[in-house]
């Protein structure tokens, strides 16, 4: 099976712009979670989507949003970019049953905000 | 979810077993121990998980103490490609997926 894919792999934006990142889960997986990784804060949970519904949310401002499509692909959007949003954004997928299960991560999107 | 404590860094000689400890003294009966690793700037890679029995797969073995307050991840024959940050995570398998990552252990495999 193909793994989790994320596009684009690298992105450079300027402050105030917005950005959309895409994640395609492993075939058959219905849950997609997003994480942000920075040198200062480490890996932090952003949100999780299952069957097109946000099922769990981390402690991030409303500028960070996401959605999931009927084919389980997911996008996350960051509006009004700030310098501190520079990070590696990781997507993870899992089969997504009634209880939590093992998540498999993609390679990440490296976002640089100038 | 229970908090974990791991050493900041460890060194291991190539070809030898790497034993990475994790303390989770406040673990609850329904919490699993998960291990992931992250090679520089890549996405975390799932290694193994367990509840109370020891587990083994093609990558590693997981030894959980009888009281479940600590565990050890064993890479039987470490190679240079095993150099990575290793994360021990304790989580309940409840509705909704969320992994809480700590700082992990930097494992350096040296030739």
PDB file of C-alpha atoms in Angstrom:
ATOM      1  CA  UNK A   1       0.000   0.000   0.000  1.00  0.00           C
ATOM      2  CA  UNK A   2       1.166   3.514  -0.676  1.00  0.00           C
ATOM      3  CA  UNK A   3       1.880   5.568   2.408  1.00  0.00           C
ATOM      4  CA  UNK A   4       0.542   8.924   3.463  1.00  0.00           C
ATOM      5  CA  UNK A   5       1.356  11.629   0.939  1.00  0.00           C
ATOM      6  CA  UNK A   6       1.553  15.338   1.582  1.00  0.00           C
ATOM      7  CA  UNK A   7       1.768  18.179  -0.880  1.00  0.00           C
ATOM      8  CA  UNK A   8       3.571  20.392  -1.332  1.00  0.00           C
ATOM      9  CA  UNK A   9       6.721  19.236   0.449  1.00  0.00           C
ATOM     10  CA  UNK A  10       8.152  22.739   0.769  1.00  0.00           C
ATOM     11  CA  UNK A  11       6.482  26.103   0.782  1.00  0.00           C
ATOM     12  CA  UNK A  12       7.624  29.678   1.281  1.00  0.00           C
ATOM     13  CA  UNK A  13       5.084  32.370   2.120  1.00  0.00           C
ATOM     14  CA  UNK A  14       5.169  35.887   3.495  1.00  0.00           C
ATOM     15  CA  UNK A  15       3.475  37.247   6.582  1.00  0.00           C
ATOM     16  CA  UNK A  16      -0.217  37.921   6.148  1.00  0.00           C
ATOM     17  CA  UNK A  17      -0.707  35.403   3.361  1.00  0.00           C
ATOM     18  CA  UNK A  18      -2.693  32.224   3.712  1.00  0.00           C
ATOM     19  CA  UNK A  19      -1.686  28.698   2.838  1.00  0.00           C
ATOM     20  CA  UNK A  20      -3.409  25.386   2.129  1.00  0.00           C
ATOM     21  CA  UNK A  21      -1.689  22.059   2.699  1.00  0.00           C
ATOM     22  CA  UNK A  22      -2.958  18.746   1.391  1.00  0.00           C
ATOM     23  CA  UNK A  23      -2.839  15.214   2.761  1.00  0.00           C
ATOM     24  CA  UNK A  24      -3.829  11.941   1.113  1.00  0.00           C
ATOM     25  CA  UNK A  25      -4.212   9.121   3.648  1.00  0.00           C
ATOM     26  CA  UNK A  26      -3.358   5.473   3.228  1.00  0.00           C
ATOM     27  CA  UNK A  27      -6.002   3.760   1.133  1.00  0.00           C
ATOM     28  CA  UNK A  28      -8.881   2.641   3.349  1.00  0.00           C
ATOM     29  CA  UNK A  29      -7.950   4.945   6.228  1.00  0.00           C
ATOM     30  CA  UNK A  30     -10.734   7.253   7.307  1.00  0.00           C
ATOM     31  CA  UNK A  31      -9.077   9.289  10.043  1.00  0.00           C
ATOM     32  CA  UNK A  32      -6.624  12.084   9.317  1.00  0.00           C
ATOM     33  CA  UNK A  33      -4.782  13.999  12.022  1.00  0.00           C
ATOM     34  CA  UNK A  34      -2.584  17.064  11.661  1.00  0.00           C
ATOM     35  CA  UNK A  35       0.409  18.048  13.767  1.00  0.00           C
ATOM     36  CA  UNK A  36       2.764  21.013  13.861  1.00  0.00           C
ATOM     37  CA  UNK A  37       6.430  20.557  14.704  1.00  0.00           C
ATOM     38  CA  UNK A  38       8.677  23.456  15.677  1.00  0.00           C
ATOM     39  CA  UNK A  39      12.082  23.461  17.379  1.00  0.00           C
ATOM     40  CA  UNK A  40      10.657  25.303  20.372  1.00  0.00           C
ATOM     41  CA  UNK A  41       7.371  23.488  20.949  1.00  0.00           C
ATOM     42  CA  UNK A  42       8.073  20.070  19.481  1.00  0.00           C
ATOM     43  CA  UNK A  43       5.274  18.024  17.948  1.00  0.00           C
ATOM     44  CA  UNK A  44       1.832  19.391  18.751  1.00  0.00           C
ATOM     45  CA  UNK A  45      -1.582  18.076  17.794  1.00  0.00           C
ATOM     46  CA  UNK A  46      -3.700  20.403  15.652  1.00  0.00           C
ATOM     47  CA  UNK A  47      -6.888  18.485  14.847  1.00  0.00           C
ATOM     48  CA  UNK A  48      -8.318  15.202  13.676  1.00  0.00           C
ATOM     49  CA  UNK A  49     -10.952  14.496  11.043  1.00  0.00           C
ATOM     50  CA  UNK A  50     -13.029  11.375  10.634  1.00  0.00           C
ATOM     51  CA  UNK A  51     -15.807  10.932   8.089  1.00  0.00           C
ATOM     52  CA  UNK A  52     -15.573  14.603   7.099  1.00  0.00           C
ATOM     53  CA  UNK A  53     -16.146  15.751  10.700  1.00  0.00           C
ATOM     54  CA  UNK A  54     -13.643  17.263  13.084  1.00  0.00           C
ATOM     55  CA  UNK A  55     -13.459  14.787  15.941  1.00  0.00           C
ATOM     56  CA  UNK A  56     -10.744  16.313  18.081  1.00  0.00           C
ATOM     57  CA  UNK A  57      -8.975  19.656  18.271  1.00  0.00           C
ATOM     58  CA  UNK A  58      -5.765  20.894  19.818  1.00  0.00           C
ATOM     59  CA  UNK A  59      -5.028  24.268  21.357  1.00  0.00           C
ATOM     60  CA  UNK A  60      -4.364  26.406  18.288  1.00  0.00           C
ATOM     61  CA  UNK A  61      -5.929  29.718  17.230  1.00  0.00           C
ATOM     62  CA  UNK A  62      -8.799  29.862  14.786  1.00  0.00           C
ATOM     63  CA  UNK A  63      -6.405  30.825  11.987  1.00  0.00           C
ATOM     64  CA  UNK A  64      -5.711  27.115  11.740  1.00  0.00           C
ATOM     65  CA  UNK A  65      -8.535  25.186  10.129  1.00  0.00           C
ATOM     66  CA  UNK A  66      -9.039  22.007   8.244  1.00  0.00           C
ATOM     67  CA  UNK A  67     -11.481  19.898   6.353  1.00  0.00           C
ATOM     68  CA  UNK A  68     -11.865  16.397   5.074  1.00  0.00           C
ATOM     69  CA  UNK A  69     -13.417  15.268   1.830  1.00  0.00           C
ATOM     70  CA  UNK A  70     -15.589  12.248   1.142  1.00  0.00           C
ATOM     71  CA  UNK A  71     -12.561  10.338  -0.187  1.00  0.00           C
ATOM     72  CA  UNK A  72     -10.833  10.956   3.194  1.00  0.00           C
ATOM     73  CA  UNK A  73      -8.289  13.360   1.707  1.00  0.00           C
ATOM     74  CA  UNK A  74      -7.751  16.316   3.989  1.00  0.00           C
ATOM     75  CA  UNK A  75      -6.580  19.883   3.740  1.00  0.00           C
ATOM     76  CA  UNK A  76      -5.467  22.292   6.395  1.00  0.00           C
ATOM     77  CA  UNK A  77      -5.477  26.031   5.994  1.00  0.00           C
ATOM     78  CA  UNK A  78      -3.582  28.698   7.867  1.00  0.00           C
ATOM     79  CA  UNK A  79      -4.764  32.249   7.348  1.00  0.00           C
ATOM     80  CA  UNK A  80      -2.936  35.499   8.092  1.00  0.00           C
ATOM     81  CA  UNK A  81       0.420  33.784   8.391  1.00  0.00           C
ATOM     82  CA  UNK A  82       2.795  34.812  11.155  1.00  0.00           C
ATOM     83  CA  UNK A  83       6.542  34.225  11.392  1.00  0.00           C
ATOM     84  CA  UNK A  84       5.891  31.735  14.184  1.00  0.00           C
ATOM     85  CA  UNK A  85       3.879  29.532  11.845  1.00  0.00           C
ATOM     86  CA  UNK A  86       7.111  28.407  10.206  1.00  0.00           C
ATOM     87  CA  UNK A  87       7.157  24.710  10.959  1.00  0.00           C
ATOM     88  CA  UNK A  88       6.984  21.183   9.669  1.00  0.00           C
ATOM     89  CA  UNK A  89       3.320  20.251   9.259  1.00  0.00           C
ATOM     90  CA  UNK A  90       2.649  16.566   9.542  1.00  0.00           C
ATOM     91  CA  UNK A  91      -0.363  14.562   8.579  1.00  0.00           C
ATOM     92  CA  UNK A  92      -1.116  11.116   9.977  1.00  0.00           C
ATOM     93  CA  UNK A  93      -3.772   8.632   8.949  1.00  0.00           C
ATOM     94  CA  UNK A  94      -5.337   5.664  10.672  1.00  0.00           C
ATOM     95  CA  UNK A  95      -8.182   3.286   9.926  1.00  0.00           C
ATOM     96  CA  UNK A  96     -10.283   5.336  12.325  1.00  0.00           C
ATOM     97  CA  UNK A  97     -12.584   2.937  14.101  1.00  0.00           C
ATOM     98  CA  UNK A  98     -14.684   3.834  17.138  1.00  0.00           C
ATOM     99  CA  UNK A  99     -11.565   3.891  19.272  1.00  0.00           C
ATOM    100  CA  UNK A 100      -8.196   5.420  18.567  1.00  0.00           C
ATOM    101  CA  UNK A 101      -5.780   3.308  16.594  1.00  0.00           C
ATOM    102  CA  UNK A 102      -2.274   3.381  15.181  1.00  0.00           C
ATOM    103  CA  UNK A 103      -1.421   6.473  13.194  1.00  0.00           C
ATOM    104  CA  UNK A 104       0.966   6.496  10.244  1.00  0.00           C
ATOM    105  CA  UNK A 105       2.667   9.734   9.338  1.00  0.00           C
ATOM    106  CA  UNK A 106       3.454  11.352   6.021  1.00  0.00           C
ATOM    107  CA  UNK A 107       6.749  13.070   5.200  1.00  0.00           C
ATOM    108  CA  UNK A 108       5.460  16.510   6.128  1.00  0.00           C
ATOM    109  CA  UNK A 109       5.246  19.923   4.514  1.00  0.00           C
ATOM    110  CA  UNK A 110       7.988  22.357   5.474  1.00  0.00           C
ATOM    111  CA  UNK A 111       6.439  25.846   5.643  1.00  0.00           C
ATOM    112  CA  UNK A 112       8.674  28.893   5.865  1.00  0.00           C
ATOM    113  CA  UNK A 113       7.069  32.260   6.574  1.00  0.00           C
ATOM    114  CA  UNK A 114       9.172  35.311   5.696  1.00  0.00           C
TER     115      UNK A 114
ATOM    116  CA  UNK B   1      -2.925  10.473  29.009  1.00  0.00           C
ATOM    117  CA  UNK B   2      -0.039   9.488  31.297  1.00  0.00           C
ATOM    118  CA  UNK B   3       3.197  11.424  31.116  1.00  0.00           C
ATOM    119  CA  UNK B   4       6.426   9.708  30.070  1.00  0.00           C
ATOM    120  CA  UNK B   5      10.049  10.304  31.002  1.00  0.00           C
ATOM    121  CA  UNK B   6      12.892   9.379  28.663  1.00  0.00           C
ATOM    122  CA  UNK B   7      16.639  10.060  28.730  1.00  0.00           C
ATOM    123  CA  UNK B   8      17.624  13.008  26.591  1.00  0.00           C
ATOM    124  CA  UNK B   9      20.181  11.093  24.561  1.00  0.00           C
ATOM    125  CA  UNK B  10      21.926   7.732  24.251  1.00  0.00           C
ATOM    126  CA  UNK B  11      24.766   6.302  22.230  1.00  0.00           C
ATOM    127  CA  UNK B  12      24.979   2.792  20.843  1.00  0.00           C
ATOM    128  CA  UNK B  13      27.661   0.951  18.892  1.00  0.00           C
ATOM    129  CA  UNK B  14      26.683  -0.291  15.459  1.00  0.00           C
ATOM    130  CA  UNK B  15      25.681  -3.950  15.539  1.00  0.00           C
ATOM    131  CA  UNK B  16      24.909  -3.923  19.239  1.00  0.00           C
ATOM    132  CA  UNK B  17      21.455  -3.902  20.804  1.00  0.00           C
ATOM    133  CA  UNK B  18      20.021  -0.500  21.615  1.00  0.00           C
ATOM    134  CA  UNK B  19      17.889  -0.458  24.764  1.00  0.00           C
ATOM    135  CA  UNK B  20      15.785   2.668  25.136  1.00  0.00           C
ATOM    136  CA  UNK B  21      14.023   3.080  28.493  1.00  0.00           C
ATOM    137  CA  UNK B  22      10.789   4.899  29.195  1.00  0.00           C
ATOM    138  CA  UNK B  23       9.215   5.643  32.545  1.00  0.00           C
ATOM    139  CA  UNK B  24       5.431   5.956  32.768  1.00  0.00           C
ATOM    140  CA  UNK B  25       4.744   5.534  36.450  1.00  0.00           C
ATOM    141  CA  UNK B  26       1.241   7.050  36.300  1.00  0.00           C
ATOM    142  CA  UNK B  27      -0.020   4.809  33.509  1.00  0.00           C
ATOM    143  CA  UNK B  28      -3.617   3.624  33.788  1.00  0.00           C
ATOM    144  CA  UNK B  29      -4.868   0.124  33.170  1.00  0.00           C
ATOM    145  CA  UNK B  30      -6.381   0.970  29.791  1.00  0.00           C
ATOM    146  CA  UNK B  31      -3.418   2.925  28.439  1.00  0.00           C
ATOM    147  CA  UNK B  32      -1.132   1.552  25.770  1.00  0.00           C
ATOM    148  CA  UNK B  33       2.580   2.231  25.304  1.00  0.00           C
ATOM    149  CA  UNK B  34       3.474   3.371  21.783  1.00  0.00           C
ATOM    150  CA  UNK B  35       6.886   3.960  20.255  1.00  0.00           C
ATOM    151  CA  UNK B  36       7.621   6.133  17.247  1.00  0.00           C
ATOM    152  CA  UNK B  37      10.897   7.377  15.861  1.00  0.00           C
ATOM    153  CA  UNK B  38      11.742  10.370  13.742  1.00  0.00           C
ATOM    154  CA  UNK B  39      14.759  10.534  11.498  1.00  0.00           C
ATOM    155  CA  UNK B  40      15.889  14.080  10.898  1.00  0.00           C
ATOM    156  CA  UNK B  41      13.177  16.216   9.240  1.00  0.00           C
ATOM    157  CA  UNK B  42      11.074  13.205   8.238  1.00  0.00           C
ATOM    158  CA  UNK B  43       7.655  12.216   9.533  1.00  0.00           C
ATOM    159  CA  UNK B  44       7.542  10.039  12.656  1.00  0.00           C
ATOM    160  CA  UNK B  45       7.626   6.327  11.943  1.00  0.00           C
ATOM    161  CA  UNK B  46       5.508   3.903  13.950  1.00  0.00           C
ATOM    162  CA  UNK B  47       7.603   1.180  15.578  1.00  0.00           C
ATOM    163  CA  UNK B  48       5.541  -0.875  18.000  1.00  0.00           C
ATOM    164  CA  UNK B  49       2.955  -0.709  20.747  1.00  0.00           C
ATOM    165  CA  UNK B  50       1.713  -2.838  23.625  1.00  0.00           C
ATOM    166  CA  UNK B  51      -0.594  -2.979  26.619  1.00  0.00           C
ATOM    167  CA  UNK B  52       0.981  -5.354  29.131  1.00  0.00           C
ATOM    168  CA  UNK B  53       2.529  -8.253  27.289  1.00  0.00           C
ATOM    169  CA  UNK B  54       5.907  -8.034  25.613  1.00  0.00           C
ATOM    170  CA  UNK B  55       5.671  -7.455  21.886  1.00  0.00           C
ATOM    171  CA  UNK B  56       8.010  -8.099  18.981  1.00  0.00           C
ATOM    172  CA  UNK B  57       7.864  -7.217  15.320  1.00  0.00           C
ATOM    173  CA  UNK B  58      10.342  -6.970  12.468  1.00  0.00           C
ATOM    174  CA  UNK B  59      11.687  -3.666  13.740  1.00  0.00           C
ATOM    175  CA  UNK B  60      11.946  -4.012  17.498  1.00  0.00           C
ATOM    176  CA  UNK B  61      10.873  -5.591  20.763  1.00  0.00           C
ATOM    177  CA  UNK B  62       8.912  -3.889  23.503  1.00  0.00           C
ATOM    178  CA  UNK B  63       9.386  -5.058  27.068  1.00  0.00           C
ATOM    179  CA  UNK B  64       6.835  -3.755  29.596  1.00  0.00           C
ATOM    180  CA  UNK B  65       7.449  -4.339  33.298  1.00  0.00           C
ATOM    181  CA  UNK B  66       4.892  -6.321  35.238  1.00  0.00           C
ATOM    182  CA  UNK B  67       3.669  -3.234  37.114  1.00  0.00           C
ATOM    183  CA  UNK B  68       3.557  -1.375  33.759  1.00  0.00           C
ATOM    184  CA  UNK B  69       5.353   1.621  35.220  1.00  0.00           C
ATOM    185  CA  UNK B  70       8.191   1.419  32.721  1.00  0.00           C
ATOM    186  CA  UNK B  71       9.122  -0.119  29.402  1.00  0.00           C
ATOM    187  CA  UNK B  72      12.129  -0.683  27.180  1.00  0.00           C
ATOM    188  CA  UNK B  73      12.327  -0.557  23.414  1.00  0.00           C
ATOM    189  CA  UNK B  74      14.983  -2.886  22.058  1.00  0.00           C
ATOM    190  CA  UNK B  75      16.536  -2.568  18.626  1.00  0.00           C
ATOM    191  CA  UNK B  76      18.383  -5.912  18.444  1.00  0.00           C
ATOM    192  CA  UNK B  77      21.163  -4.971  16.007  1.00  0.00           C
ATOM    193  CA  UNK B  78      21.402  -1.213  15.668  1.00  0.00           C
ATOM    194  CA  UNK B  79      22.628   0.259  12.383  1.00  0.00           C
ATOM    195  CA  UNK B  80      23.630   3.799  11.473  1.00  0.00           C
ATOM    196  CA  UNK B  81      20.183   4.235   9.917  1.00  0.00           C
ATOM    197  CA  UNK B  82      18.618   3.777  13.357  1.00  0.00           C
ATOM    198  CA  UNK B  83      20.018   7.142  14.454  1.00  0.00           C
ATOM    199  CA  UNK B  84      16.867   9.116  15.241  1.00  0.00           C
ATOM    200  CA  UNK B  85      14.721  10.637  17.966  1.00  0.00           C
ATOM    201  CA  UNK B  86      12.671   7.946  19.679  1.00  0.00           C
ATOM    202  CA  UNK B  87       9.368   8.873  21.274  1.00  0.00           C
ATOM    203  CA  UNK B  88       7.607   6.852  23.952  1.00  0.00           C
ATOM    204  CA  UNK B  89       3.907   7.750  24.151  1.00  0.00           C
ATOM    205  CA  UNK B  90       1.233   6.492  26.481  1.00  0.00           C
ATOM    206  CA  UNK B  91      -2.325   6.789  25.276  1.00  0.00           C
ATOM    207  CA  UNK B  92      -5.796   5.448  25.761  1.00  0.00           C
ATOM    208  CA  UNK B  93      -7.485   3.995  22.723  1.00  0.00           C
ATOM    209  CA  UNK B  94     -10.535   6.199  22.982  1.00  0.00           C
ATOM    210  CA  UNK B  95     -12.625   7.834  20.347  1.00  0.00           C
ATOM    211  CA  UNK B  96     -10.558  10.398  18.540  1.00  0.00           C
ATOM    212  CA  UNK B  97      -6.899  10.250  17.718  1.00  0.00           C
ATOM    213  CA  UNK B  98      -4.362  12.383  19.480  1.00  0.00           C
ATOM    214  CA  UNK B  99      -0.743  11.608  20.174  1.00  0.00           C
ATOM    215  CA  UNK B 100       1.033  13.666  22.829  1.00  0.00           C
ATOM    216  CA  UNK B 101       4.736  13.766  22.028  1.00  0.00           C
ATOM    217  CA  UNK B 102       7.416  14.551  24.593  1.00  0.00           C
ATOM    218  CA  UNK B 103      10.999  15.477  23.799  1.00  0.00           C
ATOM    219  CA  UNK B 104      12.005  11.867  23.131  1.00  0.00           C
ATOM    220  CA  UNK B 105      15.452  10.260  23.243  1.00  0.00           C
ATOM    221  CA  UNK B 106      18.096  11.086  20.660  1.00  0.00           C
ATOM    222  CA  UNK B 107      19.743   7.777  19.802  1.00  0.00           C
ATOM    223  CA  UNK B 108      23.118   8.038  18.091  1.00  0.00           C
ATOM    224  CA  UNK B 109      24.426   4.840  16.554  1.00  0.00           C
ATOM    225  CA  UNK B 110      28.163   5.023  16.037  1.00  0.00           C
ATOM    226  CA  UNK B 111      30.467   2.890  13.909  1.00  0.00           C
TER     227      UNK B 111
END
